[in-house]
PDB file of C-alpha atoms in Angstrom:
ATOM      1  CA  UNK J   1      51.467   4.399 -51.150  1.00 66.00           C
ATOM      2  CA  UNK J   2      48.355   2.543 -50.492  1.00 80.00           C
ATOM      3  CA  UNK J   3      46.705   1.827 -54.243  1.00 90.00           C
ATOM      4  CA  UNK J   4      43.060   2.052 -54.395  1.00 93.00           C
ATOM      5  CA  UNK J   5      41.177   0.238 -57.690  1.00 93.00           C
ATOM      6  CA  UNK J   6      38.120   1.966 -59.266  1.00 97.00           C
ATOM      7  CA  UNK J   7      35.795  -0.668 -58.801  1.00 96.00           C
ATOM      8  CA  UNK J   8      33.041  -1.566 -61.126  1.00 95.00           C
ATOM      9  CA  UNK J   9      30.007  -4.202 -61.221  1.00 94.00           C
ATOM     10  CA  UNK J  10      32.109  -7.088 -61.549  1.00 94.00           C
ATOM     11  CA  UNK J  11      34.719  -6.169 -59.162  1.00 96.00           C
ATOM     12  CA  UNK J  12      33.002  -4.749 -56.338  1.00 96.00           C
ATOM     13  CA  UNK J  13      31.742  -6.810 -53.075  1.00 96.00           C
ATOM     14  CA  UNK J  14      28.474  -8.030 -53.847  1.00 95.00           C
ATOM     15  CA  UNK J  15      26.657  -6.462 -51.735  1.00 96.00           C
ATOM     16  CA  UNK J  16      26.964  -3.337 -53.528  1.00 95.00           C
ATOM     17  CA  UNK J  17      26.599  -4.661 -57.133  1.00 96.00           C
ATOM     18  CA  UNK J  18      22.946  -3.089 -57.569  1.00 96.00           C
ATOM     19  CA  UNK J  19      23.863   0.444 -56.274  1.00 96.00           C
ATOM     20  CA  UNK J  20      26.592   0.449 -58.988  1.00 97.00           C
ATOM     21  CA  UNK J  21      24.196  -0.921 -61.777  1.00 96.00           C
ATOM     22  CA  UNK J  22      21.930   1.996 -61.018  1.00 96.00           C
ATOM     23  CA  UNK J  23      25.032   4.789 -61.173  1.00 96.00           C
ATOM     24  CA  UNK J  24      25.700   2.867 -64.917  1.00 96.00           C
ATOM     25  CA  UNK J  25      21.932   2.904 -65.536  1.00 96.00           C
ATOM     26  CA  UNK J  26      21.949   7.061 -64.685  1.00 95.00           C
ATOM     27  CA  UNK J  27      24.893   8.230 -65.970  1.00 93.00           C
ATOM     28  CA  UNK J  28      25.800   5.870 -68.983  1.00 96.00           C
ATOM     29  CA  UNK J  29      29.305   5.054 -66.585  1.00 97.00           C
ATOM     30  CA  UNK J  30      30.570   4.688 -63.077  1.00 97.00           C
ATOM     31  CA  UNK J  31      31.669   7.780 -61.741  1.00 97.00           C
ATOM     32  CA  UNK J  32      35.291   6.514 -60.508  1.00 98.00           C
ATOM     33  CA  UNK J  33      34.660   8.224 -56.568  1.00 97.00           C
ATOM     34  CA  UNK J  34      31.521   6.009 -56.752  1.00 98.00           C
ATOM     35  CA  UNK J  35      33.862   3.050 -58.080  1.00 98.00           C
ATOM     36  CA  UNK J  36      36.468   3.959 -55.248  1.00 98.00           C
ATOM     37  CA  UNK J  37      33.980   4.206 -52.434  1.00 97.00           C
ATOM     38  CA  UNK J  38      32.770   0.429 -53.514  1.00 97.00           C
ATOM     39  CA  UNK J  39      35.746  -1.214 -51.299  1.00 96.00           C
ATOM     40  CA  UNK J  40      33.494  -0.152 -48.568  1.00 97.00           C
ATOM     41  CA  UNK J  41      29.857  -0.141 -48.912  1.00 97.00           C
ATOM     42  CA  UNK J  42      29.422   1.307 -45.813  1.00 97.00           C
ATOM     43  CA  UNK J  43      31.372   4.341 -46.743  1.00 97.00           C
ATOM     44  CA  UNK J  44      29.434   4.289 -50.224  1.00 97.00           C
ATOM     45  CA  UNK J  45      26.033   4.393 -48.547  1.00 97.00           C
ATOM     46  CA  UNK J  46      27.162   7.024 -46.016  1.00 97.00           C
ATOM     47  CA  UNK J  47      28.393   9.600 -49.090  1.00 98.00           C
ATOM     48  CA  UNK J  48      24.758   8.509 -50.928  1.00 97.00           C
ATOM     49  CA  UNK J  49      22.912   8.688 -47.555  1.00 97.00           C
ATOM     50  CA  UNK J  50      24.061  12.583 -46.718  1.00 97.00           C
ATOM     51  CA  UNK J  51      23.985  13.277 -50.936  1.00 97.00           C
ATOM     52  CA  UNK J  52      20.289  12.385 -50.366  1.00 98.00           C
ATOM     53  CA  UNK J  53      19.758  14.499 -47.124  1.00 98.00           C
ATOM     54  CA  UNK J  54      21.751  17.376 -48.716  1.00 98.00           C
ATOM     55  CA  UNK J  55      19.363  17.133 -51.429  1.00 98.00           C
ATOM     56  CA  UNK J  56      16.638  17.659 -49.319  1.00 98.00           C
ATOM     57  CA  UNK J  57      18.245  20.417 -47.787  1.00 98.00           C
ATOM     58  CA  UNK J  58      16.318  24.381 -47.569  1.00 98.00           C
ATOM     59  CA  UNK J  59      19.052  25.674 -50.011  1.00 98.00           C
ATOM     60  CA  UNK J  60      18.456  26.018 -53.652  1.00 98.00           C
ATOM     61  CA  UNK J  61      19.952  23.821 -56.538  1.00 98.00           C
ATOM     62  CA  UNK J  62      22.080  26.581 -57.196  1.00 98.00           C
ATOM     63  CA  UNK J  63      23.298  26.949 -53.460  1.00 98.00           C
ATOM     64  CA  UNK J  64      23.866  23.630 -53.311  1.00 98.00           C
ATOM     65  CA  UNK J  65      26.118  23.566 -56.489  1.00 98.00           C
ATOM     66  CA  UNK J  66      27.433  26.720 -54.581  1.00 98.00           C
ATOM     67  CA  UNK J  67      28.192  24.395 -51.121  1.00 98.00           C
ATOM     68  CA  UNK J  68      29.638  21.533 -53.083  1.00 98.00           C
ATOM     69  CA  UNK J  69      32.116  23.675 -55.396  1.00 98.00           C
ATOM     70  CA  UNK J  70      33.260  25.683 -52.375  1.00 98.00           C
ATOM     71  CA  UNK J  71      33.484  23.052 -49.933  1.00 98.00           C
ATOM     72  CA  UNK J  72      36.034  20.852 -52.925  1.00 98.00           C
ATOM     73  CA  UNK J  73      38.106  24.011 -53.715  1.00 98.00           C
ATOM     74  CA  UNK J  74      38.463  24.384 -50.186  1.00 98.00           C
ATOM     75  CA  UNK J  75      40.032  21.062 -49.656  1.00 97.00           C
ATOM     76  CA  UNK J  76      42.167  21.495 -52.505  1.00 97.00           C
ATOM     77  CA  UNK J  77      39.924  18.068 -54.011  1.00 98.00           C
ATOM     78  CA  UNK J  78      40.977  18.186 -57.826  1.00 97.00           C
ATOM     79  CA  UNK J  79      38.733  15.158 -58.627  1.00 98.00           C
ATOM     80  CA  UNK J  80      35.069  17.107 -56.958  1.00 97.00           C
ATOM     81  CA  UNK J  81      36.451  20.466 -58.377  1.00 98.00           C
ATOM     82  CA  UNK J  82      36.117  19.062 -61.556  1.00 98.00           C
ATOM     83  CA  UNK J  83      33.176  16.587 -61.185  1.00 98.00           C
ATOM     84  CA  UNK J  84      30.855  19.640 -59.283  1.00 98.00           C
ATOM     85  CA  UNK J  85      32.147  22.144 -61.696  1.00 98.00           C
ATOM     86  CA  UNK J  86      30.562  20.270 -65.069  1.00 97.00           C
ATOM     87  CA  UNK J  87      27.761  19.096 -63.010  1.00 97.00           C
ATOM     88  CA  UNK J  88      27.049  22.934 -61.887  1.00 98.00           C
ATOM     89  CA  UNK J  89      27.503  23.860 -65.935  1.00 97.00           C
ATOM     90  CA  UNK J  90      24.969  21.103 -66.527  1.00 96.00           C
ATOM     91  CA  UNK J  91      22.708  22.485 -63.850  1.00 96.00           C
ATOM     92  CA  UNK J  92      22.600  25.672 -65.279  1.00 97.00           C
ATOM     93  CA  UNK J  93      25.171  27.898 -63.089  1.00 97.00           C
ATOM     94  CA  UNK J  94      25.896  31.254 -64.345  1.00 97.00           C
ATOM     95  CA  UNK J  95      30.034  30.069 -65.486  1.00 97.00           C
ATOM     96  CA  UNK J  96      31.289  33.045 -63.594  1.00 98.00           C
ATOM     97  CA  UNK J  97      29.749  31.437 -60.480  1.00 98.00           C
ATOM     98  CA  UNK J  98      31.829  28.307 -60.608  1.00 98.00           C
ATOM     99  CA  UNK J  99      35.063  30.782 -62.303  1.00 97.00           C
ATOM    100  CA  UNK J 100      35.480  32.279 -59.061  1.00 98.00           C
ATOM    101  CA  UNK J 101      34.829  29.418 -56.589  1.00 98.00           C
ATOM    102  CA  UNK J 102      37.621  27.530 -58.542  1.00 98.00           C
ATOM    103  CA  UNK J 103      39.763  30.511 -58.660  1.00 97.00           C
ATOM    104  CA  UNK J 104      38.647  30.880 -54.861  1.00 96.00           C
ATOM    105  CA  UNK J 105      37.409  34.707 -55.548  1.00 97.00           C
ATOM    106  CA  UNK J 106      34.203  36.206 -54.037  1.00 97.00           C
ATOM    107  CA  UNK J 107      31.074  35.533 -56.182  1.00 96.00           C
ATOM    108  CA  UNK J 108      28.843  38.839 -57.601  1.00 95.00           C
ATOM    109  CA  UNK J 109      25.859  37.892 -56.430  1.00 96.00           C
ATOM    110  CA  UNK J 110      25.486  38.767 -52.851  1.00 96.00           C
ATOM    111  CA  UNK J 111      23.736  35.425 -51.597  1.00 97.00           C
ATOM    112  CA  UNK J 112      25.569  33.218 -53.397  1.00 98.00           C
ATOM    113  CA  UNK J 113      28.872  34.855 -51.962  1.00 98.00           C
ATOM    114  CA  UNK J 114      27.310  34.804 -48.037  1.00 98.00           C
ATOM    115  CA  UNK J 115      26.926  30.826 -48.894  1.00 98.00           C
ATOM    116  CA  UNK J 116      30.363  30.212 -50.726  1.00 98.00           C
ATOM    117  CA  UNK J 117      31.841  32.517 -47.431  1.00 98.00           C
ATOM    118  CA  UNK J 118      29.800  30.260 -44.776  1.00 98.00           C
ATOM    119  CA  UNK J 119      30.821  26.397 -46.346  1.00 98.00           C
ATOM    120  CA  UNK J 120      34.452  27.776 -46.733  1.00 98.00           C
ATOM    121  CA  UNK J 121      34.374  29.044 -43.033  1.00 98.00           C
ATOM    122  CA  UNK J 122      33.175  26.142 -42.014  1.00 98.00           C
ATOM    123  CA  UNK J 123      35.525  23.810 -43.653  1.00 98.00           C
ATOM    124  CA  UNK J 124      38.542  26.277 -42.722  1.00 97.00           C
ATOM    125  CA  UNK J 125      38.072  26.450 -39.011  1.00 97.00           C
ATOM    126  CA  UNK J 126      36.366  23.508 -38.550  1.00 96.00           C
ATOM    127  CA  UNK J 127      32.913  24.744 -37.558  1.00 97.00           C
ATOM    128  CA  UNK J 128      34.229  27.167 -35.349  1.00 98.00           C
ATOM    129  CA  UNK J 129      32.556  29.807 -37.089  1.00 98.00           C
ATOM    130  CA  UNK J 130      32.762  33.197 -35.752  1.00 97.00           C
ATOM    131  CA  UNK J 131      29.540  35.097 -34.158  1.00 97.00           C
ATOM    132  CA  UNK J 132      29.729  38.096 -36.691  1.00 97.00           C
ATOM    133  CA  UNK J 133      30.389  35.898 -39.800  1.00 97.00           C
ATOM    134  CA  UNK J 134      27.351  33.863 -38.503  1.00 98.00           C
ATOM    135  CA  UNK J 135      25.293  37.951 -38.677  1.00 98.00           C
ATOM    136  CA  UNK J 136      26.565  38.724 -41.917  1.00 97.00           C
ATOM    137  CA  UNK J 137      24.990  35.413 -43.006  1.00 98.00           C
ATOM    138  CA  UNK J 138      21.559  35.555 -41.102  1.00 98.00           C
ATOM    139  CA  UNK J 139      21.895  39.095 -42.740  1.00 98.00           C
ATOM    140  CA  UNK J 140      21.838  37.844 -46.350  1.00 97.00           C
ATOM    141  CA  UNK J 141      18.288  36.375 -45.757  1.00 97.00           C
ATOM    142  CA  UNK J 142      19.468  32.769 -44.645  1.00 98.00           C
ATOM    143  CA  UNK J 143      18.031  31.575 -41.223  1.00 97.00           C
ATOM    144  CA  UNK J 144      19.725  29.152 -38.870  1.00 97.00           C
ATOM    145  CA  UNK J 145      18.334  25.944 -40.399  1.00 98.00           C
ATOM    146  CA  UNK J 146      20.374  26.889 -43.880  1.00 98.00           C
ATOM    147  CA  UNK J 147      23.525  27.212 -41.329  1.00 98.00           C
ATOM    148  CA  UNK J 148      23.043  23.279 -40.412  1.00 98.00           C
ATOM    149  CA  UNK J 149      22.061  22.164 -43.915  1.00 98.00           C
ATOM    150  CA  UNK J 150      25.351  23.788 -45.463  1.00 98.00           C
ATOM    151  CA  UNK J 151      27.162  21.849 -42.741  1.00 98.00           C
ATOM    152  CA  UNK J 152      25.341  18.547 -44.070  1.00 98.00           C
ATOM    153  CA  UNK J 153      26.139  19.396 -47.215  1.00 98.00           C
ATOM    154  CA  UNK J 154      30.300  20.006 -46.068  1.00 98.00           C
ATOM    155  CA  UNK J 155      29.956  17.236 -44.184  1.00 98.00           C
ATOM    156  CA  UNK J 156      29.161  15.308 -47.170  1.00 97.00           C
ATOM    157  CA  UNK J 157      32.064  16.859 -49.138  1.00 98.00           C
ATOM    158  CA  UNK J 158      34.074  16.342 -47.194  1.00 97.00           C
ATOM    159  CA  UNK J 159      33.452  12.860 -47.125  1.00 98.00           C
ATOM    160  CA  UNK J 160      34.297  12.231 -50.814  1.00 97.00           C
ATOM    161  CA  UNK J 161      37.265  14.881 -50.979  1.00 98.00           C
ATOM    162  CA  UNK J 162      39.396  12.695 -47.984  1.00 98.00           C
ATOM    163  CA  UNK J 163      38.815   9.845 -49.978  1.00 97.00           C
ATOM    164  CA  UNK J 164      39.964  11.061 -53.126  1.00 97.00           C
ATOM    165  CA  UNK J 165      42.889  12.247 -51.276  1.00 96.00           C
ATOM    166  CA  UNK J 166      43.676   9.061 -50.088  1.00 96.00           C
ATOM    167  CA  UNK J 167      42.779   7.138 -53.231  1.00 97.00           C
ATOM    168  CA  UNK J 168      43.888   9.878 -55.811  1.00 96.00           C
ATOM    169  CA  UNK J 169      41.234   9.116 -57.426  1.00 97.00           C
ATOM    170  CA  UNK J 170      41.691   9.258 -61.686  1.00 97.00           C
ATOM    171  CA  UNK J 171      39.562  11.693 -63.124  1.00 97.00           C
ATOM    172  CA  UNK J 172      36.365  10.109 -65.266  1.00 97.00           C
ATOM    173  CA  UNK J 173      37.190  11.124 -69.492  1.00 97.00           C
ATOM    174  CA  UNK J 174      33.598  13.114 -68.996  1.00 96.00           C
ATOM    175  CA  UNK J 175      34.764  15.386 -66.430  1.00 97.00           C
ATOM    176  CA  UNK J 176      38.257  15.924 -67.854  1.00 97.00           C
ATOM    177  CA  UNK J 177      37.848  19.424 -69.673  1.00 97.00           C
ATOM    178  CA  UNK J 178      36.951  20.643 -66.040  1.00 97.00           C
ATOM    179  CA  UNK J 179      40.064  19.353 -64.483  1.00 97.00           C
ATOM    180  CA  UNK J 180      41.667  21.704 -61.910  1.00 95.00           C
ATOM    181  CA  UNK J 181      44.690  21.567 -59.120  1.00 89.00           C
ATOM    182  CA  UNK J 182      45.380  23.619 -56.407  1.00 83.00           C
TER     183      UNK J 182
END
């Protein structure tokens, strides 16, 4: 097996140095998927590039935190389950919310569950999303432009979970009491 380090300011190529200052500035640490994605800047600024864009997206804060949770259980990524799943707390997500997308159960409230349904769709057939499951969504009040922005935010998921699949990336001490495998 391929080993991966969790690089950090000192380690890192240089070129990435000040990206990895600002994550320590933020969050007090290195998140290790940020410290993993360091061996290639490129792929670093790709994952923060789409993060941004996802961001930016029409959904809500809480469909986003909706997207990212689904998308991780999904893809079986322990590391995401457990980063998006305190992150989601933090964010204020009802805890039954992120409950069921980690137990991979449909969500109470109705809009949430037509966006958990959609990413995990999406990521299980590979886009191919079927033309009724794309009405029952439209049907929950979303319009076409929320279908491409959970896509983006997949797309960006999915990004990080393959990586932490091939790096097995340790889970941070600040994420541990949300740790989770499939």
């Amino acid at each position: 097996m391929v080993e991966f380090g969790v690089h950090d300011e000192n380690s890192a190529p240089a070129e990435i140095t000040p990206e990895l200052e600002q994550l320590r500035s933020n969050f007090g640490f290195i998140p290790n998927i940020y410290g993993v994605m360091a061996e290639s800047p490129q792929a670093f600024r790709a994952y923060r590039a789409a993060q941004e864009q996802f961001l930016a997206s029409s959904l809500s804060r809480q469909e986003q935190h909706v997207v990212w949770l689904a998308v991780s259980r999904q893809n079986s990524c322990g590391y995401c389950l457990a980063v998006h799943s305190a992150v989601a707390q933090g964010a204020g997500v009802d805890s039954a919310v992120i409950d069921a997308i980690r137990q991979d159960k449909p969500i109470g409230d109705g809009r949430l569950e037509a966006v958990r349904r959609f990413a995990r769709t999406v990521v299980e057939r590979q886009g191919w999303v079927q033309q009724e499951e794309i009405a029952e969504f439209l049907a929950a009040g979303f319009e076409r432009r929320q279908m491409l922005d959970i896509v983006t935010g997949v797309a960006m998921k999915t990004l990080s979970n393959y990586i932490n699949h091939l790096a097995d990336t340790p889970l941070d001490d600040a994420f541990a009491a949300y740790a989770w495998s499939a």
